[in-house]
Structures are given as C-alpha cells and as structure tokens.
C-alpha cells in the first residue's frame, strides 16, 4: 500500500483483483460517515492520474460518474435536448446519433475525450458523408457535451475546439424542365398526391408549408368583397387563394416572418383542390369514427398529418411514372416553380415574394442557377405557361 497526497487530500493506492485501486479521503458527510473518492486501473500511475483528474473535477464542481461515457452524454441529449423540435428534425437527429455518433465515438469516458479523438472520428466519416451531414453529426456531439457541461458532468467541450472537415459533395437541388413538369402533373393525376403536387409546383410553397395547410386557409373571393374559407363559401367562385401561415415546424410557425404570405391560386391548382376536397369528404365517410379531424388539406387516409418520408416515397412513384427517374424529392417542386416562373418572365423580386424569401438576394443565392432575366407576375404566369387542367 502506497500513501499519496493530491493537493490537500491524503490517500492510498493498493493492489486489488489483478490491478490497483486508489482512494482519497474527503472527510466526513453530514451523516458522520467517511467520504472517499475511488478510482481503479491496471497500474499505479494510471490510478494516480485518474485520482488527480477526479480531484480536479471535484474542485471545479464537476461530478462526472466514473463510467459516464460520450455515448451516455449523447443519449442524455437525445432524451432532453430535442424538446420543442418538430418530429422530422427529432427523427433525423436520432438516426444520425445512433448510426454515426454513439457507435463510433461513444465508448470513451466523457472526461477522457480529446480533440484529437473528435478529429479522427470526423476524418473517418469524410468518405461516406456529405459536408452538410458531417456538420450535423458534429453538431450533435457538441450539443450533447454542452448539455453535460451545463450539468457539471465535464469541464471542457473538446468538440467545440474542432473544425468540421469537408465531406462528399451533396447532390445539388434540381429543377424540372417545363416538359418534365407537365409529365409529372399528368402522372400525378392517378395519385393521392395529385393536389399536393399541383399546389406545390404551381405556387412554390415549401413541403413543410404544404403539409400544414388547413382547409380554413384555402379561401375564395366572394361577391367581389372578401376572401372566405372554401369550407363555408364552396368552390363555385372564380378566384381562390391560400394563406401560407403555418408549417410543420415546432410551434407551427413558418420558416421566417416573411414566409407568412397569401398566394392566389392558379386555376388548375384550385380545380385540383376542389376535386381533392370531394375525394377527402368521401374518404372521411368511408372510415367513419377512425377519421381524425385535424382540418388538414393534405393528410393520411384517416386524417392524420402526412409523414415526410411517405410523401417522398409517393412522389418518387410519380416521377418514375413520368419517366424521369426516382431520384427527385418533393422540395424540388419549389425549385422547379422558381425556374419556370423565371422562364415565364417573372422578376426576381416577385419570385422572392411568392416564395416567402426575406429578400431577392436570398432567392438569387439559393436559386441562382435557375433564374433568368425577366418582366411580369404570379398565378397569371402559371396559367399562361401550363394552361387549364385537362379533366382527369
């Protein structure tokens, strides 16, 4: 048995079960019992180092359990740090954490993690993940350790000291040509997503805005006086619009304040919604009490909110049927809207307003490759480019 002194604390290191155990006396607790801090290791020097680290943590107020790992910190963040985020974001974070973070860098004790470990982990992912995904997994680790710091589980956040490397180039968003767009609209007629595709492509709403659209936010211009919800006014009118005031983001807010906007509907989009409303009413009667009345325009066969993954799968069936492959995503309907509006002569300032961008500069930065020089305005351009819908 060897006596040691670490700062003001006395202790001992002794052999135990094929290794060594170190104990530091911390005095007595309120119950009168002796308090001791213990650490184990294969060698005396290893135990001494661990005791010194434990004492340093003790004096700094950190109280990391002996076997508290990086994986434990990440699991703790998944349990408490995702509150208030929308369902899609939570699902994405959980998937990334359990595939790329916990299995690959979750085993070390949190207090033992070093910046070099984080560098090596990220470098090992550069050949398999895009730069954007690398930023996300790095962010998960940083946030998890930040939460552990807030709970006095660790002193430093070494993940904050590391720069995210570049990964694989992500696939850039594309835009449908006019011919491809016409083919997609035709192929969508036999799909439950028909009206969803028509509205998304012909108004440029974001996918999260389309999935949150309510029937009381689909309005008709009545008696040349006011907009009224179609659920009260019906579809026997000449002009229609949608209030893009909600999204499936946390709290139901749109992406930005400028994203709250009212868009007049092109005639064929309004016609698609009229048919969709009739089919939905029939479906509601068919399923009876199973129906969940959430007031959503686009929903499941039982009235529940649409899952983003299911929308992607259904949309890819449409693009496959349209003969343009299965690699397209619903968000590219918005990119296609920008491209087609630009080709149709709409100024970038008007496109920015329709898309709910904070300024034309944002539109130019995000959709630069799809913008062309221009001249005129919104639903009129769509009606001029696509013409009236042929009966399904």
Coordinates of C-alpha atoms in Angstrom, one line a residue:
X1 CA 0.0 0.0 0.0
X2 CA 1.4 3.4 -1.0
X3 CA 0.4 6.7 0.6
X4 CA -0.2 9.7 -1.7
X5 CA -1.0 13.4 -1.4
X6 CA -3.0 15.2 -4.0
X7 CA -3.3 18.8 -3.2
X8 CA -4.9 18.9 0.3
X9 CA -6.2 15.4 0.1
X10 CA -4.4 12.3 1.5
X11 CA -5.0 8.9 0.1
X12 CA -3.6 5.4 -0.7
X13 CA -3.1 3.1 -3.7
X14 CA -3.3 -0.6 -3.1
X15 CA -3.4 -3.8 -5.2
X16 CA -6.8 -5.3 -5.7
X17 CA -8.2 -8.0 -8.1
X18 CA -5.2 -8.0 -10.6
X19 CA -5.0 -4.2 -10.7
X20 CA -4.8 -1.3 -8.4
X21 CA -7.3 0.8 -6.5
X22 CA -6.7 4.4 -5.3
X23 CA -8.8 6.1 -2.6
X24 CA -8.7 9.7 -1.4
X25 CA -10.2 10.8 1.9
X26 CA -12.7 13.6 1.6
X27 CA -13.6 13.9 5.2
X28 CA -17.0 13.1 6.7
X29 CA -20.5 13.6 5.4
X30 CA -23.5 15.1 7.2
X31 CA -24.4 11.5 8.5
X32 CA -20.9 11.1 10.0
X33 CA -19.8 8.5 7.5
X34 CA -16.3 8.8 5.9
X35 CA -16.4 10.0 2.3
X36 CA -13.8 8.5 -0.1
X37 CA -13.1 9.0 -3.8
X38 CA -12.0 5.9 -5.5
X39 CA -10.5 5.1 -8.9
X40 CA -9.2 1.8 -10.4
X41 CA -6.6 1.0 -13.1
X42 CA -4.1 -1.6 -14.3
X43 CA -1.1 0.3 -13.0
X44 CA -0.3 2.6 -10.1
X45 CA 0.5 5.5 -12.4
X46 CA -2.8 5.1 -14.2
X47 CA -4.7 5.1 -10.9
X48 CA -2.8 8.2 -9.7
X49 CA -3.6 10.1 -12.9
X50 CA -7.3 9.2 -12.6
X51 CA -7.3 10.3 -9.0
X52 CA -5.7 13.6 -9.9
X53 CA -8.3 14.2 -12.6
X54 CA -11.1 13.3 -10.2
X55 CA -9.8 15.7 -7.6
X56 CA -9.5 18.5 -10.2
X57 CA -13.1 17.8 -11.3
X58 CA -14.2 17.8 -7.7
X59 CA -12.6 21.2 -7.0
X60 CA -14.1 22.7 -10.2
X61 CA -17.6 21.5 -9.3
X62 CA -17.7 18.7 -11.9
X63 CA -19.3 15.5 -10.8
X64 CA -18.8 13.0 -13.7
X65 CA -19.7 9.4 -12.7
X66 CA -16.7 7.1 -13.1
X67 CA -18.1 5.3 -16.1
X68 CA -20.0 8.1 -17.8
X69 CA -19.2 7.8 -21.5
X70 CA -19.6 10.0 -24.5
X71 CA -22.4 7.7 -25.6
X72 CA -24.2 8.4 -22.3
X73 CA -23.9 12.1 -22.9
X74 CA -25.4 11.8 -26.4
X75 CA -28.2 9.6 -25.1
X76 CA -28.9 12.2 -22.4
X77 CA -29.1 14.9 -25.0
X78 CA -31.5 12.8 -27.2
X79 CA -33.7 12.4 -24.1
X80 CA -33.7 16.1 -23.0
X81 CA -32.2 18.3 -25.7
X82 CA -34.7 17.7 -28.5
X83 CA -37.8 19.1 -26.8
X84 CA -39.7 21.6 -28.9
X85 CA -38.2 20.5 -32.2
X86 CA -40.5 19.2 -35.0
X87 CA -40.9 15.5 -35.4
X88 CA -38.9 15.3 -38.7
X89 CA -35.9 17.0 -37.0
X90 CA -36.1 14.7 -34.0
X91 CA -36.2 11.6 -36.2
X92 CA -33.2 12.8 -38.2
X93 CA -31.1 13.7 -35.1
X94 CA -31.9 10.3 -33.5
X95 CA -31.0 8.4 -36.7
X96 CA -27.7 10.3 -37.2
X97 CA -26.7 9.9 -33.5
X98 CA -27.3 6.2 -33.4
X99 CA -25.6 5.5 -36.7
X100 CA -22.6 7.8 -36.8
X101 CA -22.0 9.2 -33.3
X102 CA -22.7 6.6 -30.5
X103 CA -21.3 3.5 -32.2
X104 CA -18.1 5.3 -33.5
X105 CA -17.1 7.7 -30.7
X106 CA -19.5 6.8 -27.8
X107 CA -17.3 4.3 -25.9
X108 CA -14.6 6.6 -24.2
X109 CA -15.3 8.2 -20.9
X110 CA -16.5 11.7 -21.5
X111 CA -13.7 13.1 -19.3
X112 CA -11.1 11.2 -21.4
X113 CA -12.3 12.5 -24.7
X114 CA -9.7 14.7 -26.5
X115 CA -9.9 17.0 -29.5
X116 CA -7.7 14.5 -31.4
X117 CA -10.3 11.8 -30.9
X118 CA -13.0 14.1 -32.4
X119 CA -10.7 14.9 -35.3
X120 CA -10.1 11.3 -36.0
X121 CA -13.8 10.4 -35.8
X122 CA -14.8 13.2 -38.2
X123 CA -12.0 12.4 -40.6
X124 CA -13.1 8.8 -40.8
X125 CA -16.6 9.9 -42.0
X126 CA -15.4 12.2 -44.8
X127 CA -15.5 9.5 -47.4
X128 CA -19.1 8.4 -46.6
X129 CA -21.0 11.6 -45.6
X130 CA -21.7 14.9 -47.2
X131 CA -20.3 18.1 -45.8
X132 CA -23.8 19.0 -44.6
X133 CA -24.3 15.7 -42.8
X134 CA -20.8 16.0 -41.2
X135 CA -21.8 19.4 -39.8
X136 CA -25.0 17.8 -38.3
X137 CA -23.2 14.8 -36.6
X138 CA -20.5 17.2 -35.3
X139 CA -23.3 19.5 -34.0
X140 CA -24.9 16.5 -32.2
X141 CA -21.7 15.8 -30.3
X142 CA -21.1 19.5 -29.5
X143 CA -24.7 19.9 -28.2
X144 CA -24.5 16.7 -26.2
X145 CA -21.3 17.7 -24.4
X146 CA -22.7 21.3 -23.9
X147 CA -25.7 19.8 -22.1
X148 CA -23.3 17.7 -20.0
X149 CA -21.3 20.8 -19.2
X150 CA -24.4 22.6 -18.0
X151 CA -25.0 19.7 -15.6
X152 CA -21.4 19.8 -14.3
X153 CA -20.6 16.5 -15.9
X154 CA -17.5 17.7 -17.7
X155 CA -15.2 20.8 -17.7
X156 CA -14.4 21.4 -21.3
X157 CA -16.3 20.8 -24.6
X158 CA -13.5 19.5 -26.7
X159 CA -15.8 19.0 -29.7
X160 CA -16.1 22.9 -29.9
X161 CA -12.4 23.1 -30.5
X162 CA -12.5 21.0 -33.7
X163 CA -13.3 22.3 -37.2
X164 CA -15.7 20.2 -39.2
X165 CA -13.9 18.8 -42.3
X166 CA -15.4 18.8 -45.8
X167 CA -17.2 15.6 -46.8
X168 CA -18.6 14.4 -50.1
X169 CA -20.3 16.9 -52.3
X170 CA -24.1 16.7 -51.7
X171 CA -26.4 16.3 -54.6
X172 CA -27.5 19.8 -55.6
X173 CA -31.2 20.5 -56.0
X174 CA -32.5 20.4 -59.5
X175 CA -35.4 21.9 -61.3
X176 CA -37.9 20.2 -63.6
X177 CA -37.9 21.5 -67.2
X178 CA -41.3 22.6 -68.4
X179 CA -41.8 19.3 -70.3
X180 CA -40.8 17.3 -67.2
X181 CA -43.2 19.4 -65.1
X182 CA -46.0 18.7 -67.5
X183 CA -45.2 15.0 -67.4
X184 CA -45.2 15.0 -63.5
X185 CA -48.5 16.8 -63.4
X186 CA -50.0 14.2 -65.7
X187 CA -48.5 11.3 -63.8
X188 CA -49.8 12.7 -60.5
X189 CA -53.4 12.6 -61.6
X190 CA -53.8 8.9 -60.5
X191 CA -52.0 9.6 -57.2
X192 CA -53.4 10.6 -53.8
X193 CA -50.7 13.3 -54.0
X194 CA -52.2 14.9 -57.1
X195 CA -53.4 18.1 -55.5
X196 CA -50.3 18.3 -53.3
X197 CA -48.1 18.2 -56.4
X198 CA -50.3 20.7 -58.3
X199 CA -50.2 23.2 -55.4
X200 CA -46.5 22.7 -54.6
X201 CA -45.3 23.1 -58.2
X202 CA -47.7 25.9 -59.2
X203 CA -47.3 28.1 -56.1
X204 CA -43.8 27.3 -54.8
X205 CA -44.8 26.6 -51.2
X206 CA -42.3 24.7 -49.1
X207 CA -43.0 21.0 -48.4
X208 CA -43.5 21.8 -44.7
X209 CA -45.9 24.5 -45.5
X210 CA -48.0 22.3 -47.8
X211 CA -48.2 19.5 -45.2
X212 CA -49.5 22.0 -42.6
X213 CA -52.1 23.7 -44.9
X214 CA -55.6 23.7 -43.5
X215 CA -58.9 23.9 -45.3
X216 CA -59.8 27.1 -43.4
X217 CA -56.7 28.6 -45.0
X218 CA -58.0 27.8 -48.6
X219 CA -60.2 30.8 -49.4
X220 CA -62.5 32.0 -52.2
X221 CA -63.1 35.6 -53.4
X222 CA -66.8 36.1 -52.6
X223 CA -69.1 38.7 -54.1
X224 CA -66.1 40.8 -55.1
X225 CA -65.9 41.8 -51.4
X226 CA -63.8 39.4 -49.3
X227 CA -61.9 36.1 -49.0
X228 CA -63.8 33.4 -47.3
X229 CA -62.8 29.8 -46.4
X230 CA -64.0 27.3 -49.1
X231 CA -65.4 25.1 -46.3
X232 CA -68.1 27.8 -46.0
X233 CA -68.1 29.5 -49.4
X234 CA -67.6 26.4 -51.5
X235 CA -65.8 26.2 -54.8
X236 CA -68.3 27.9 -57.1
X237 CA -66.2 31.0 -57.5
X238 CA -63.7 32.4 -59.9
X239 CA -60.7 33.3 -57.7
X240 CA -59.0 31.3 -54.9
X241 CA -56.1 31.8 -52.6
X242 CA -54.2 30.0 -49.8
X243 CA -53.0 31.6 -46.5
X244 CA -49.5 30.2 -46.1
X245 CA -49.4 31.0 -42.4
X246 CA -48.3 27.6 -40.9
X247 CA -45.7 24.9 -41.3
X248 CA -44.9 21.6 -39.6
X249 CA -42.0 23.2 -37.8
X250 CA -42.0 23.3 -34.0
X251 CA -44.9 25.6 -32.8
X252 CA -46.4 25.6 -36.3
X253 CA -44.6 28.8 -37.3
X254 CA -43.4 29.4 -40.9
X255 CA -39.6 29.4 -41.5
X256 CA -39.4 33.2 -41.3
X257 CA -41.7 36.1 -40.6
X258 CA -41.6 37.0 -44.4
X259 CA -42.7 33.4 -45.1
X260 CA -46.2 34.2 -43.9
X261 CA -47.9 35.1 -47.1
X262 CA -51.2 34.9 -49.1
X263 CA -50.9 33.4 -52.5
X264 CA -53.6 33.5 -55.2
X265 CA -54.1 30.1 -56.7
X266 CA -53.7 29.3 -60.4
X267 CA -56.9 28.0 -61.9
X268 CA -55.7 24.4 -62.3
X269 CA -54.4 24.3 -58.7
X270 CA -57.8 25.5 -57.5
X271 CA -59.5 22.8 -59.6
X272 CA -57.2 20.1 -58.2
X273 CA -58.1 21.2 -54.7
X274 CA -61.8 21.2 -55.5
X275 CA -61.6 17.5 -56.6
X276 CA -59.3 16.7 -53.7
X277 CA -61.9 18.1 -51.3
X278 CA -64.6 16.0 -52.7
X279 CA -62.5 12.8 -52.5
X280 CA -61.5 13.6 -49.0
X281 CA -65.1 14.0 -47.9
X282 CA -65.9 10.6 -49.4
X283 CA -62.9 9.1 -47.6
X284 CA -64.0 10.6 -44.3
X285 CA -67.4 9.0 -44.6
X286 CA -65.8 5.7 -45.6
X287 CA -63.6 5.4 -42.5
X288 CA -66.2 6.9 -40.1
X289 CA -65.0 7.2 -36.5
X290 CA -61.4 6.3 -37.4
X291 CA -61.1 9.7 -39.1
X292 CA -59.1 12.3 -37.1
X293 CA -60.5 15.7 -38.0
X294 CA -57.4 17.9 -38.0
X295 CA -58.7 20.2 -40.7
X296 CA -55.7 19.4 -42.9
X297 CA -55.9 19.7 -46.7
X298 CA -53.2 17.0 -47.2
X299 CA -53.4 14.1 -44.8
X300 CA -53.4 10.3 -44.5
X301 CA -56.5 8.2 -45.3
X302 CA -57.5 8.6 -41.6
X303 CA -57.0 12.4 -41.4
X304 CA -53.6 12.3 -39.7
X305 CA -50.7 14.6 -40.7
X306 CA -48.6 13.3 -43.6
X307 CA -45.2 11.9 -42.8
X308 CA -42.4 13.4 -44.8
X309 CA -40.9 10.1 -45.7
X310 CA -44.2 8.8 -47.0
X311 CA -44.6 11.9 -49.2
X312 CA -41.1 11.3 -50.6
X313 CA -41.8 7.7 -51.5
X314 CA -45.2 8.6 -53.1
X315 CA -43.6 11.4 -55.0
X316 CA -40.8 9.2 -56.4
X317 CA -43.5 6.8 -57.7
X318 CA -45.0 9.8 -59.6
X319 CA -41.6 10.8 -61.1
X320 CA -40.9 7.2 -62.1
X321 CA -44.3 7.0 -63.8
X322 CA -43.5 10.4 -65.5
X323 CA -40.3 8.8 -67.0
X324 CA -37.8 11.0 -65.2
X325 CA -36.5 8.5 -62.6
X326 CA -36.9 8.0 -58.9
X327 CA -34.2 10.4 -57.6
X328 CA -36.4 13.5 -57.3
X329 CA -37.6 14.9 -54.0
X330 CA -40.7 17.0 -53.2
X331 CA -38.7 20.1 -52.3
X332 CA -37.5 20.2 -55.9
X333 CA -41.1 21.2 -56.9
X334 CA -40.3 24.6 -55.3
X335 CA -37.0 24.8 -57.2
X336 CA -39.0 24.0 -60.4
X337 CA -41.5 26.7 -59.6
X338 CA -38.7 29.3 -59.4
X339 CA -37.2 28.1 -62.7
X340 CA -40.5 28.1 -64.6
X341 CA -41.6 31.5 -63.2
X342 CA -38.3 33.0 -64.2
X343 CA -38.5 31.4 -67.7
X344 CA -42.1 32.8 -67.9
X345 CA -40.9 36.3 -67.4
X346 CA -41.4 37.0 -63.6
X347 CA -38.9 39.4 -62.0
X348 CA -36.7 38.0 -59.2
X349 CA -38.4 40.5 -56.8
X350 CA -41.8 39.0 -57.4
X351 CA -40.4 35.4 -57.2
X352 CA -38.9 36.3 -53.8
X353 CA -42.3 37.5 -52.6
X354 CA -44.1 34.4 -53.9
X355 CA -41.5 32.1 -52.2
X356 CA -41.6 33.9 -48.9
X357 CA -37.9 34.9 -49.1
X358 CA -36.7 37.7 -46.9
X359 CA -35.2 39.5 -49.9
X360 CA -34.5 38.9 -53.6
X361 CA -30.8 38.4 -52.6
X362 CA -31.8 35.2 -50.8
X363 CA -33.7 34.0 -53.9
X364 CA -30.6 34.8 -56.0
X365 CA -28.3 33.0 -53.7
X366 CA -30.4 29.8 -53.3
X367 CA -31.7 29.5 -56.9
X368 CA -29.0 31.4 -58.9
X369 CA -28.7 28.6 -61.4
X370 CA -32.4 28.7 -62.2
X371 CA -33.0 32.4 -62.6
X372 CA -33.1 34.3 -65.9
X373 CA -33.6 37.9 -66.9
X374 CA -37.3 38.9 -66.7
X375 CA -40.6 41.0 -66.9
X376 CA -44.3 40.2 -65.4
X377 CA -46.5 38.4 -62.4
X378 CA -47.6 35.1 -60.4
X379 CA -50.8 33.0 -60.9
X380 CA -51.2 34.6 -64.3
X381 CA -47.8 33.3 -65.4
X382 CA -48.7 29.8 -64.3
X383 CA -52.0 29.9 -66.1
X384 CA -50.2 31.2 -69.2
X385 CA -47.4 28.6 -69.1
X386 CA -49.4 25.5 -68.1
X387 CA -52.9 26.4 -69.4
X388 CA -56.1 24.9 -67.9
X389 CA -56.1 21.4 -66.4
X390 CA -57.5 18.7 -68.6
X391 CA -60.1 16.6 -66.8
X392 CA -58.6 13.6 -65.1

